[in-house]
mmCIF file of C-alpha atoms in Angstrom:
data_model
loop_
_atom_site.group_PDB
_atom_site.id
_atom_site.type_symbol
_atom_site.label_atom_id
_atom_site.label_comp_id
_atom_site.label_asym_id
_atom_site.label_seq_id
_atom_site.Cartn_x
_atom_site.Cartn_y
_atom_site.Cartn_z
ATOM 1 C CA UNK A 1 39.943 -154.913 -47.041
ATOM 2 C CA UNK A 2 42.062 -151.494 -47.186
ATOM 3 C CA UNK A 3 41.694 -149.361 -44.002
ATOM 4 C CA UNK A 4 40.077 -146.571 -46.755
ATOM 5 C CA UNK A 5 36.748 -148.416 -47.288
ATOM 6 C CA UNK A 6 36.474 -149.562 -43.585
ATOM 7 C CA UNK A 7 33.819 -147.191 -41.885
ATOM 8 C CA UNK A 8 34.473 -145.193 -38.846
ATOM 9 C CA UNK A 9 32.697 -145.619 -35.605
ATOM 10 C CA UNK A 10 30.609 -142.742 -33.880
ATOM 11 C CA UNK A 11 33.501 -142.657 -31.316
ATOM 12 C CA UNK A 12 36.149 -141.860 -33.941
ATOM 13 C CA UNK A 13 34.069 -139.612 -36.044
ATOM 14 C CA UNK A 14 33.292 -137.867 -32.903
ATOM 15 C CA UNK A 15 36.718 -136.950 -32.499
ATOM 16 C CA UNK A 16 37.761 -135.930 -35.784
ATOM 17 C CA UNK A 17 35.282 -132.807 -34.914
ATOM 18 C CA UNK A 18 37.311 -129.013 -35.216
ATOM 19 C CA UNK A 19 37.480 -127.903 -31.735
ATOM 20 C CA UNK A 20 36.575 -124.429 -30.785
ATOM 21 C CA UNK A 21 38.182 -121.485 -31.941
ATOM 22 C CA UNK A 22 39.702 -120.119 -28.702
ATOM 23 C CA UNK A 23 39.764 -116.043 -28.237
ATOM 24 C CA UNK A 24 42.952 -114.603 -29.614
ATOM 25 C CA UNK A 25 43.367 -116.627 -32.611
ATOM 26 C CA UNK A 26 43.581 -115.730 -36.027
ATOM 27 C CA UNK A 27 40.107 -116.541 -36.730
ATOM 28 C CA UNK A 28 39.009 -114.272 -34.351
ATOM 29 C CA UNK A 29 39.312 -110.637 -32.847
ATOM 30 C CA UNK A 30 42.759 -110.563 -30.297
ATOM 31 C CA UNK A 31 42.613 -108.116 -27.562
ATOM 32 C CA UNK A 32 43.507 -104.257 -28.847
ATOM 33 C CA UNK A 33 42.837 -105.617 -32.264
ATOM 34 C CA UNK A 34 39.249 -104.228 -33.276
ATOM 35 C CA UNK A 35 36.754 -106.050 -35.647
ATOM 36 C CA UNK A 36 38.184 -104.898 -38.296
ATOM 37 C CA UNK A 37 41.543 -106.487 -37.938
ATOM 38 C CA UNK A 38 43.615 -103.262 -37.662
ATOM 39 C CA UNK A 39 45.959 -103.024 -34.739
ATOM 40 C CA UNK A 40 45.424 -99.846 -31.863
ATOM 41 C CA UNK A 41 47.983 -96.798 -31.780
ATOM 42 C CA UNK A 42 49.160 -98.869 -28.456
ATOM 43 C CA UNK A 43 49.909 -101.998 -29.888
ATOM 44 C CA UNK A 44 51.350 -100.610 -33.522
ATOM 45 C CA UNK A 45 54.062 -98.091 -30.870
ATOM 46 C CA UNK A 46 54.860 -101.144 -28.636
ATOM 47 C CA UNK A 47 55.313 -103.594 -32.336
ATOM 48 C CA UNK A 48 57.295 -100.272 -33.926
ATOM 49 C CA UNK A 49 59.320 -99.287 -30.590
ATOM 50 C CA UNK A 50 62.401 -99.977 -31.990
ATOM 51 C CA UNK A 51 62.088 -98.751 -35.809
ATOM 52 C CA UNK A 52 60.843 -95.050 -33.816
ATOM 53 C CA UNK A 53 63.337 -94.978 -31.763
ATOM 54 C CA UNK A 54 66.225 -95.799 -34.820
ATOM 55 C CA UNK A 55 64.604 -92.870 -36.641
ATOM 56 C CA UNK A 56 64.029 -90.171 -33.440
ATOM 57 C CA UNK A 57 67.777 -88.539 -33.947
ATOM 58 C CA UNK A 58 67.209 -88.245 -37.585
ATOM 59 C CA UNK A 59 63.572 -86.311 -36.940
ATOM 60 C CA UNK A 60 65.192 -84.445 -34.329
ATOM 61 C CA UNK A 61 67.797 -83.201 -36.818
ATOM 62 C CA UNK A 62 65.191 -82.128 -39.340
ATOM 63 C CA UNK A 63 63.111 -80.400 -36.075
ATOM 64 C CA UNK A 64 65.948 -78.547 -35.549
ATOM 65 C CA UNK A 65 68.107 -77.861 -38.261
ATOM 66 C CA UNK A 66 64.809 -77.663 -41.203
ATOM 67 C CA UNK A 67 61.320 -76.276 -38.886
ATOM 68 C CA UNK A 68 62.972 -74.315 -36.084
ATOM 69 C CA UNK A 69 64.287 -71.950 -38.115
ATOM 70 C CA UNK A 70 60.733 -71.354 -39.835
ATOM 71 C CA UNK A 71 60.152 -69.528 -36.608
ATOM 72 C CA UNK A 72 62.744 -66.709 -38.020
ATOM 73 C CA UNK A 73 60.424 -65.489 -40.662
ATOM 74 C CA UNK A 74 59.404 -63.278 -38.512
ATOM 75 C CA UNK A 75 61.685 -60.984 -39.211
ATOM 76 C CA UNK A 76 60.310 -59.786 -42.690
ATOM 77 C CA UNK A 77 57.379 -58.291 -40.820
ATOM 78 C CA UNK A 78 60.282 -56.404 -38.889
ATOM 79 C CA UNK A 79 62.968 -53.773 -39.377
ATOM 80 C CA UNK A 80 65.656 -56.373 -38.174
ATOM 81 C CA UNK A 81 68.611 -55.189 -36.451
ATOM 82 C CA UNK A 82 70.638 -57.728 -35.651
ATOM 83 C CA UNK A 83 73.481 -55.358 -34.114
ATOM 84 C CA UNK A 84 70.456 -54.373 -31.174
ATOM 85 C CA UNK A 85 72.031 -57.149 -28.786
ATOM 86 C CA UNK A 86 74.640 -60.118 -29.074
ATOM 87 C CA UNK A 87 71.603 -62.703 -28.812
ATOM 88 C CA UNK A 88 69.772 -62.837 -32.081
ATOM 89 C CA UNK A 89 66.787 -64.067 -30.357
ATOM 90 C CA UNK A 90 66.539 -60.701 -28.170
ATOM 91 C CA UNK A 91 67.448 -58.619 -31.421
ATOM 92 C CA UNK A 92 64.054 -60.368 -32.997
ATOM 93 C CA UNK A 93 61.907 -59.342 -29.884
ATOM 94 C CA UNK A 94 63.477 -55.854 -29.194
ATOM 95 C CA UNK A 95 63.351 -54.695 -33.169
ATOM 96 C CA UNK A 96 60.432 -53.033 -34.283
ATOM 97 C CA UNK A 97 57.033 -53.740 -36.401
ATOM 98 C CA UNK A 98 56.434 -52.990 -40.206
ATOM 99 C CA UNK A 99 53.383 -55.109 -40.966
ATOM 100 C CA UNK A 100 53.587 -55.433 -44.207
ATOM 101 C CA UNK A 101 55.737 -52.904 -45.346
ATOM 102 C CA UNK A 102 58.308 -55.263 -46.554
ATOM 103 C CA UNK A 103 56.134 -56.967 -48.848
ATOM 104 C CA UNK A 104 54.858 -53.983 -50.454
ATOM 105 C CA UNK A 105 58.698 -52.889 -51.569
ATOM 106 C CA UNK A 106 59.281 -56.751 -53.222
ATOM 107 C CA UNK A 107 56.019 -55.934 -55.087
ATOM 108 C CA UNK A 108 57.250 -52.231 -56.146
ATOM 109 C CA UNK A 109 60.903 -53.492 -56.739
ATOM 110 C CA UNK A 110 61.522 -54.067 -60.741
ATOM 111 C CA UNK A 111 64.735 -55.906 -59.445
ATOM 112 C CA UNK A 112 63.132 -58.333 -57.963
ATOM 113 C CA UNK A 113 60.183 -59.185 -60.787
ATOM 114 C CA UNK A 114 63.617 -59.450 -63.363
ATOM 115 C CA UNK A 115 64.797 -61.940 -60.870
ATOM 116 C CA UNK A 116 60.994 -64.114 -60.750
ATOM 117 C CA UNK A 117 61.569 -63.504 -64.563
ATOM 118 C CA UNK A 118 65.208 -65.297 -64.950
ATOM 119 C CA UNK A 119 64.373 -67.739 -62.424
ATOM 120 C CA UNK A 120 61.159 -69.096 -64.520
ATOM 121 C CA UNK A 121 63.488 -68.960 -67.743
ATOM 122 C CA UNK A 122 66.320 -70.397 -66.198
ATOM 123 C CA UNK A 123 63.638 -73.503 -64.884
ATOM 124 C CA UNK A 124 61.689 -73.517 -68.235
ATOM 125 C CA UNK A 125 65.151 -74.144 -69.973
ATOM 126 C CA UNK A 126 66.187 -76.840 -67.856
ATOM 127 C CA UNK A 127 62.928 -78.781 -67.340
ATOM 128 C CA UNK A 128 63.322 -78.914 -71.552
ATOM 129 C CA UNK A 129 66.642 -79.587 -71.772
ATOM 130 C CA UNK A 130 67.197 -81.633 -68.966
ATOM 131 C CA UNK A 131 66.504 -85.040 -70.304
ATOM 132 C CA UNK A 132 68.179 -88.092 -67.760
ATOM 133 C CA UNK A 133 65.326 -90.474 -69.101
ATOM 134 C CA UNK A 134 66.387 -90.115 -72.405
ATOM 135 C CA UNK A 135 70.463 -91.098 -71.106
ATOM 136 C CA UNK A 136 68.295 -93.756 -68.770
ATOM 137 C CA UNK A 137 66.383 -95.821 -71.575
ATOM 138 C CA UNK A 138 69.963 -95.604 -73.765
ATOM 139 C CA UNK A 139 71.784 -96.560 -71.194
ATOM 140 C CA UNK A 140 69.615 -99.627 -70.723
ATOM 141 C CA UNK A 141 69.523 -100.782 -74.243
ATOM 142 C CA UNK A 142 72.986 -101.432 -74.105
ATOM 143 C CA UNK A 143 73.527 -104.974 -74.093
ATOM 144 C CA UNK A 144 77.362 -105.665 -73.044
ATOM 145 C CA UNK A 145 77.404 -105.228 -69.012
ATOM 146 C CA UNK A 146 80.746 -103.638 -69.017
ATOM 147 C CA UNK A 147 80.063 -100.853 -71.625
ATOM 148 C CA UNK A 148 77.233 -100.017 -69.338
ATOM 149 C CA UNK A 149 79.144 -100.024 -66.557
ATOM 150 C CA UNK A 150 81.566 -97.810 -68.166
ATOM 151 C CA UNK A 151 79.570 -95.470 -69.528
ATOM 152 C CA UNK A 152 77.718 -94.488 -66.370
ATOM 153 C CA UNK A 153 80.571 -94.237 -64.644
ATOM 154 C CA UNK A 154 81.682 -91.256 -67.130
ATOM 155 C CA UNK A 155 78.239 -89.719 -67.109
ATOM 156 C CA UNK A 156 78.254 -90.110 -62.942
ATOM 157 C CA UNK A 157 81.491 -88.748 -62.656
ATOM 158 C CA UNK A 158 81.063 -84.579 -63.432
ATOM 159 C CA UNK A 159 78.180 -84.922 -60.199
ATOM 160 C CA UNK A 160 81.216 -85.023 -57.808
ATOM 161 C CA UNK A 161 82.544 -81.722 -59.373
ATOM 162 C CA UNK A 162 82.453 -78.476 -57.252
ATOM 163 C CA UNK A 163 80.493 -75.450 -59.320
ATOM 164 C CA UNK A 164 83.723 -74.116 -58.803
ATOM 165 C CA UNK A 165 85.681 -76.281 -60.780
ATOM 166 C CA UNK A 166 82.464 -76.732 -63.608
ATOM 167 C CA UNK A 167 82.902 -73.086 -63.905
ATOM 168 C CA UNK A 168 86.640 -73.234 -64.429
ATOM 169 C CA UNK A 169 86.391 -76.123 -66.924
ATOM 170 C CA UNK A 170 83.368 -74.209 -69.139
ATOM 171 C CA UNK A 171 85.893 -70.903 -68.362
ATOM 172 C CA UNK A 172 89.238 -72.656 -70.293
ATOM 173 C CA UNK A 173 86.517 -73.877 -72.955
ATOM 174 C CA UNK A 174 84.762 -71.101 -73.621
ATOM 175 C CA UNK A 175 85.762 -68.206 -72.146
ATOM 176 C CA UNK A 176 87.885 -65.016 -73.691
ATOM 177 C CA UNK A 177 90.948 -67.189 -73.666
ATOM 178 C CA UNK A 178 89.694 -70.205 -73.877
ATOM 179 C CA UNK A 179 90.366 -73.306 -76.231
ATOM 180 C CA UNK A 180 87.930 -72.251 -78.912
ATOM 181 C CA UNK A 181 88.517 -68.490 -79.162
ATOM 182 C CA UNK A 182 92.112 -69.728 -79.958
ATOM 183 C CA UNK A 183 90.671 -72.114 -82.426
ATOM 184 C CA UNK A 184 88.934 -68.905 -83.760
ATOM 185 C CA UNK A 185 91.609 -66.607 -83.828
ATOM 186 C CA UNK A 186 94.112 -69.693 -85.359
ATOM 187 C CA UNK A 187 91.408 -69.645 -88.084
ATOM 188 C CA UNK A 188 91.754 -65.604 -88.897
ATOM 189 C CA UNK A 189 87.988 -64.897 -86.938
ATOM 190 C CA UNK A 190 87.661 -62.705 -83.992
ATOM 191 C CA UNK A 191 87.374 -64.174 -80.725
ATOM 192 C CA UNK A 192 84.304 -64.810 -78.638
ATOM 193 C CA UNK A 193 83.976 -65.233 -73.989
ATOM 194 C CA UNK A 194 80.411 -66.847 -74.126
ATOM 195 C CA UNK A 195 81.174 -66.915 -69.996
ATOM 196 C CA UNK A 196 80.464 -63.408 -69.981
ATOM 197 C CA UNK A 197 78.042 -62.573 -72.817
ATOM 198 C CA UNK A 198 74.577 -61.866 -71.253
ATOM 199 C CA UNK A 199 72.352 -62.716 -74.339
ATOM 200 C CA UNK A 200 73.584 -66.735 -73.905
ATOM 201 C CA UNK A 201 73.855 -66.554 -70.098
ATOM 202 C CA UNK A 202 71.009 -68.606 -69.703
ATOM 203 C CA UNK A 203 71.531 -71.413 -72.191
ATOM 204 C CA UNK A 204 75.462 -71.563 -70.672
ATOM 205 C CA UNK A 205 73.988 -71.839 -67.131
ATOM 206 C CA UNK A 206 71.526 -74.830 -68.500
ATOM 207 C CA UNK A 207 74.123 -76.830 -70.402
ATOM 208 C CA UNK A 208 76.401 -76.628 -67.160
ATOM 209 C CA UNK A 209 73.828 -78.120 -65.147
ATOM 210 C CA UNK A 210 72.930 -80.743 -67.262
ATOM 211 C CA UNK A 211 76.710 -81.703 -67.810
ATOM 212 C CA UNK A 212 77.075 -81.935 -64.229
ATOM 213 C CA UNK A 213 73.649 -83.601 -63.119
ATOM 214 C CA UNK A 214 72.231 -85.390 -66.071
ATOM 215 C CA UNK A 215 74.210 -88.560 -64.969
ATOM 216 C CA UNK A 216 73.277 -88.610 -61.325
ATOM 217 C CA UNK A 217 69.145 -87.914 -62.269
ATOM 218 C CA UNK A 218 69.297 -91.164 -64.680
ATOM 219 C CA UNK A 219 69.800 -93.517 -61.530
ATOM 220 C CA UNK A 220 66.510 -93.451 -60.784
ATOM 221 C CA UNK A 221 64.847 -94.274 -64.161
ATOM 222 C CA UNK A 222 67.403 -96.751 -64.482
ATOM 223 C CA UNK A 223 66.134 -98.483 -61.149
ATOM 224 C CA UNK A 224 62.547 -98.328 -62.497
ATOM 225 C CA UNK A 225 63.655 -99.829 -65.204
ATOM 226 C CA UNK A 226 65.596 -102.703 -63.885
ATOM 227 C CA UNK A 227 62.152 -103.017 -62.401
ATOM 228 C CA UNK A 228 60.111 -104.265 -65.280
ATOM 229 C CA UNK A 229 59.666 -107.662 -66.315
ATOM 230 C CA UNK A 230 61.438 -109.037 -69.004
ATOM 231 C CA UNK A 231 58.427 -111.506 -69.288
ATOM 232 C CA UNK A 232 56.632 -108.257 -70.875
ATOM 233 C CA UNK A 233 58.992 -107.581 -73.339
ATOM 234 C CA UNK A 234 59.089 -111.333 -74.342
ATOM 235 C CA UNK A 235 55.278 -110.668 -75.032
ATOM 236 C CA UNK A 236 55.528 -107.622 -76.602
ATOM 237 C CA UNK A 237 57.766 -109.099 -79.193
ATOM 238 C CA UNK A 238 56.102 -112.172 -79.549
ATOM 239 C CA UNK A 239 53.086 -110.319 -81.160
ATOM 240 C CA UNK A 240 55.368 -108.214 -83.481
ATOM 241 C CA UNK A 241 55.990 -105.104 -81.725
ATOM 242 C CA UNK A 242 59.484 -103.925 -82.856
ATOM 243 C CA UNK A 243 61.740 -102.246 -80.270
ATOM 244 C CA UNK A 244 60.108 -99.008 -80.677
ATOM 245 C CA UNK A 245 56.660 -100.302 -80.021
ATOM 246 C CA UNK A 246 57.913 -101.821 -76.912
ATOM 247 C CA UNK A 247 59.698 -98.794 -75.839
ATOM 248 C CA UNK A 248 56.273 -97.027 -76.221
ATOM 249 C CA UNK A 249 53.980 -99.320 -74.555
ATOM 250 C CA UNK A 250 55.693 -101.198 -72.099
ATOM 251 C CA UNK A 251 58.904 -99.137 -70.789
ATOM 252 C CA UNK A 252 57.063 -95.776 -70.693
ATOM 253 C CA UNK A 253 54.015 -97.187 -69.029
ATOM 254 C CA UNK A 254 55.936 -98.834 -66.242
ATOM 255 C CA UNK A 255 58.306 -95.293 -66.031
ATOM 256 C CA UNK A 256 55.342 -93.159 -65.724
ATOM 257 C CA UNK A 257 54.742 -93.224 -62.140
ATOM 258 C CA UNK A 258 58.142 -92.321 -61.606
ATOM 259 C CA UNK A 259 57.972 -89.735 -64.038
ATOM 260 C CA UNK A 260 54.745 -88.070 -62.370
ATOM 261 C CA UNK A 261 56.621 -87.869 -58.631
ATOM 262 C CA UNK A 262 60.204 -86.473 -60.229
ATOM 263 C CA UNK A 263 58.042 -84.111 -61.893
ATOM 264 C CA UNK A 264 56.066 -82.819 -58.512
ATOM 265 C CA UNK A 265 59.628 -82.784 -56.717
ATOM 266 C CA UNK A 266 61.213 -80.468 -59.693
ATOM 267 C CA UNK A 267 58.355 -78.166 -60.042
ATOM 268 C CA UNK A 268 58.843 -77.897 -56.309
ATOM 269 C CA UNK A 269 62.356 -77.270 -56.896
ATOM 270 C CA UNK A 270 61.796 -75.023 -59.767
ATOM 271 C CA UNK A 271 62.631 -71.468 -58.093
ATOM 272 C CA UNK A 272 66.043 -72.904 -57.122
ATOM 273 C CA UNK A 273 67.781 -73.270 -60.278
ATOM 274 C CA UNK A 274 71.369 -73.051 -58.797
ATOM 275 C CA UNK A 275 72.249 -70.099 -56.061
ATOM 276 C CA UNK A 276 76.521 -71.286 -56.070
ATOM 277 C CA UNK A 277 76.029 -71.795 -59.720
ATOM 278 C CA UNK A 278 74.540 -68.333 -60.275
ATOM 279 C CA UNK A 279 76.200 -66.452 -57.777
ATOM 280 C CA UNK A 280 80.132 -67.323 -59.032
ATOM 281 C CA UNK A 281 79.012 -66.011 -62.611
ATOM 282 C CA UNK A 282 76.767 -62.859 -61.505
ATOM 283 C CA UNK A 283 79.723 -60.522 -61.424
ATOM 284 C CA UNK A 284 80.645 -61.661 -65.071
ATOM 285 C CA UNK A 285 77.009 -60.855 -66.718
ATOM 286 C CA UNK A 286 75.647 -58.516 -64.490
ATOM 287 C CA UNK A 287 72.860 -58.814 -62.080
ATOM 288 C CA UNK A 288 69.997 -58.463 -65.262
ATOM 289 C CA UNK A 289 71.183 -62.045 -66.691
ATOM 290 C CA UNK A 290 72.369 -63.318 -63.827
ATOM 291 C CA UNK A 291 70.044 -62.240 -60.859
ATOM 292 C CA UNK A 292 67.996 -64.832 -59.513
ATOM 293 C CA UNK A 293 65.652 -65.196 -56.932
ATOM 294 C CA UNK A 294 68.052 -67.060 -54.211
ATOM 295 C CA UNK A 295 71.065 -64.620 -55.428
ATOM 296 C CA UNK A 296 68.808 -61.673 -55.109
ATOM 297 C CA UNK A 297 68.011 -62.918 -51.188
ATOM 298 C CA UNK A 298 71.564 -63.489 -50.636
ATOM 299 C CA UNK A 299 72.371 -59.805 -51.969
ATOM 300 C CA UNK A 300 69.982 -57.699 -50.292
ATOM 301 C CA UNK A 301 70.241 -59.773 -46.994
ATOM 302 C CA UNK A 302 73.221 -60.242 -46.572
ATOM 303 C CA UNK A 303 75.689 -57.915 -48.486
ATOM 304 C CA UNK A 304 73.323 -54.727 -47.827
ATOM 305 C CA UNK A 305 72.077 -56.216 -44.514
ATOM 306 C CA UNK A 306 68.504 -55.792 -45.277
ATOM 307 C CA UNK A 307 67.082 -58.266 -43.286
ATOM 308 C CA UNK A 308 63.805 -57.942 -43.332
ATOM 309 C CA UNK A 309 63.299 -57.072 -46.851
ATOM 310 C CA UNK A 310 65.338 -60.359 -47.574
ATOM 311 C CA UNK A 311 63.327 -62.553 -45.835
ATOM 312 C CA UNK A 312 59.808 -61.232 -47.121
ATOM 313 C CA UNK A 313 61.594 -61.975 -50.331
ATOM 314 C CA UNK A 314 61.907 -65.799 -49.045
ATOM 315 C CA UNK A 315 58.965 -66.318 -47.891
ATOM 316 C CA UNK A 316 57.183 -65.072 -50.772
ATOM 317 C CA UNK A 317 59.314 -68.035 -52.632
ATOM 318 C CA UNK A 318 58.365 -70.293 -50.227
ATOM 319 C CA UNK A 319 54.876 -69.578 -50.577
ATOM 320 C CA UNK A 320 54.950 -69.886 -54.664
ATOM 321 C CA UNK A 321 56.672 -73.414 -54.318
ATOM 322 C CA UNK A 322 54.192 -74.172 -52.124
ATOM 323 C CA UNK A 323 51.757 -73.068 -54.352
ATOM 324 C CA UNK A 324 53.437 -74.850 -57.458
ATOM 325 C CA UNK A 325 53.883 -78.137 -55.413
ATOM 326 C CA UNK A 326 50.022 -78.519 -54.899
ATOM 327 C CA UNK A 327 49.362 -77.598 -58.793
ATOM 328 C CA UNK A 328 52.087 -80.023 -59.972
ATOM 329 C CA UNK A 329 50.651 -82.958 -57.679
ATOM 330 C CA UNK A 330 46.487 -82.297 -58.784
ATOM 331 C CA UNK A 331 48.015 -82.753 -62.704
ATOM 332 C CA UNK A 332 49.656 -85.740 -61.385
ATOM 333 C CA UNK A 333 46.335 -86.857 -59.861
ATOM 334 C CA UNK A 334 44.303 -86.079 -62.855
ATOM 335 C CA UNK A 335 47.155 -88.714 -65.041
ATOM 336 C CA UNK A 336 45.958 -91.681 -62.794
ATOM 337 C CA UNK A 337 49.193 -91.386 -60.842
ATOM 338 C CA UNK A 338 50.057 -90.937 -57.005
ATOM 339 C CA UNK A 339 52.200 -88.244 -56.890
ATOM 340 C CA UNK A 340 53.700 -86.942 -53.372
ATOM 341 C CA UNK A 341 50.375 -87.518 -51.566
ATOM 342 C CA UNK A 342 47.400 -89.857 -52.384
ATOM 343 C CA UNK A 343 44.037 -88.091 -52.736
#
């Protein structure tokens, strides 16, 4: 007879018994661990020690170099003289109170509503216009590895370009003397200098940033992308959706989270639209096409030296992106998505 069918005794069925779970197990609660299985802010620092201490220079560096100078604002509640001593920090404490007279020029200053004005164009424009998930998807439906490859090289490549020499390339284009105002005076029709036409600044300004930063934003989408399983396209088709269909309901489903945060970080970003950009081509259009918000800073702080005024004009910026930020993320919310923050 097999050993199987052979019954056991009450000595051997005595010790096949589980043996008590002893404290500290995984069955039960270990010591700093509570009930609820989460680990104390003790135990979590001493498991983490390393990881905090890898990333301590870099939050040091954003301490110093991103929140200390926060502390500066100050100033545009101040008639700041920076020429009162060689310290600047004893030239903020000696200078002396406005309240909120600074903030009551920005608000009577037309200059500086034109400038909220072609900031809010200039971002409108390129928020439209700007279209690196468009590039992303057709970059993705190519099918030979090496075209890809070669093709986002060329759209990468104009990202590592100075505004200084995107300028100079859209100057020999389409500037007074450029290629196609000779084509147009070849052709017996008078020349044109878009570069310094004021009507068109703002659609030159947008096609010069997408040139230069279309390719870099695609990387992104196209690592969402690479993201998706092929095993729901192989679905998709295999009920008859064509490659539209599957475009629609399976790529731009699985892109949409990504989508919802790049569109929180722009809106952030949206009363920066460019201040090296801008500032090179102000003197060319004049300071009605060309002033923006950041150039308009940069001009009254620090070519007339009006401190204070300049830096009640930054902090009411600041306090608009904030503003926009939180808007931007509750829409994000309200799509089902994350956005920067949970709820």
């Amino acid at each position: 007879m097999s050993n199987s069918t052979v019954p056991r005794t009450g000595t051997e069925a005595d010790t096949t018994k589980k043996t008590p779970v002893a404290s500290g197990d995984a069955t039960g609660p270990r010591k700093g661990r509570p009930a609820t299985g989460k680990l104390s802010l003790r135990l979590r620092f001493r498991r983490d020690r390393v990881l905090l201490l890898m990333t301590l220079p870099a939050v040091l560096l954003v301490l110093l170099f991103n929140y200390v100078p926060i502390l500066g604002n100050v100033v545009a509640f101040q008639e700041y003289d920076p020429y009162l001593s060689d310290n600047g920090i004893v030239s903020i404490l000696h200078s002396p109170w406005v309240g909120l007279e600074n903030f009551q020029r920005i608000f009577e200053d037309s200059a500086f509503w034109n400038s909220v004005r072609n900031t809010l164009v200039l971002f409108v424009l390129q928020l439209v216009l700007y279209f690196p998930i468009l590039l992303a998807l057709l970059i993705n439906s190519v099918v030979r590895p090496r075209v890809r490859a070669i093709s986002q090289a060329i759209l990468y490549l104009p990202h590592f370009f100075s505004w200084v020499l995107v300028i100079a390339v859209f100057q020999q284009l389409l500037g007074g003397a450029g290629l196609l105002s000779q084509l147009l005076r070849d052709h017996g029709y008078d020349g044109l200098s878009l570069m310094t036409d004021p009507d068109t600044f703002k659609f030159l300004v947008t096609a010069q940033s997408v040139w230069k930063d279309a390719g870099w934003g695609i990387i992104v989408f196209l690592a969402a992308l690479a993201s998706v399983s092929p095993d729901l396209y192989e679905a998709a088709a295999m009920d008859g959706a064509n490659r539209w269909r599957r475009m629609w309901h399976v790529t731009l489903p699985a892109l949409r989270p990504v989508i919802a945060l790049l569109l929180v970080l722009r809106v952030g970003d949206a009363l920066t639209v460019g201040f090296e950009q801008i500032l090179l081509q102000r003197d060319a259009v004049g300071p009605g096409a060309a002033e923006v918000l950041d150039t308009f800073v940069w001009w009254n702080g620090v070519r007339n030296q009006d401190f204070g005024y300049a830096a009640a004009a930054g902090l009411v910026k600041g306090v608009i992106s904030l503003g926009l930020v939180l808007i931007a993320n509750k829409v994000a919310h309200l799509m089902g998505e994350q956005g920067v923050y949970k709820k």
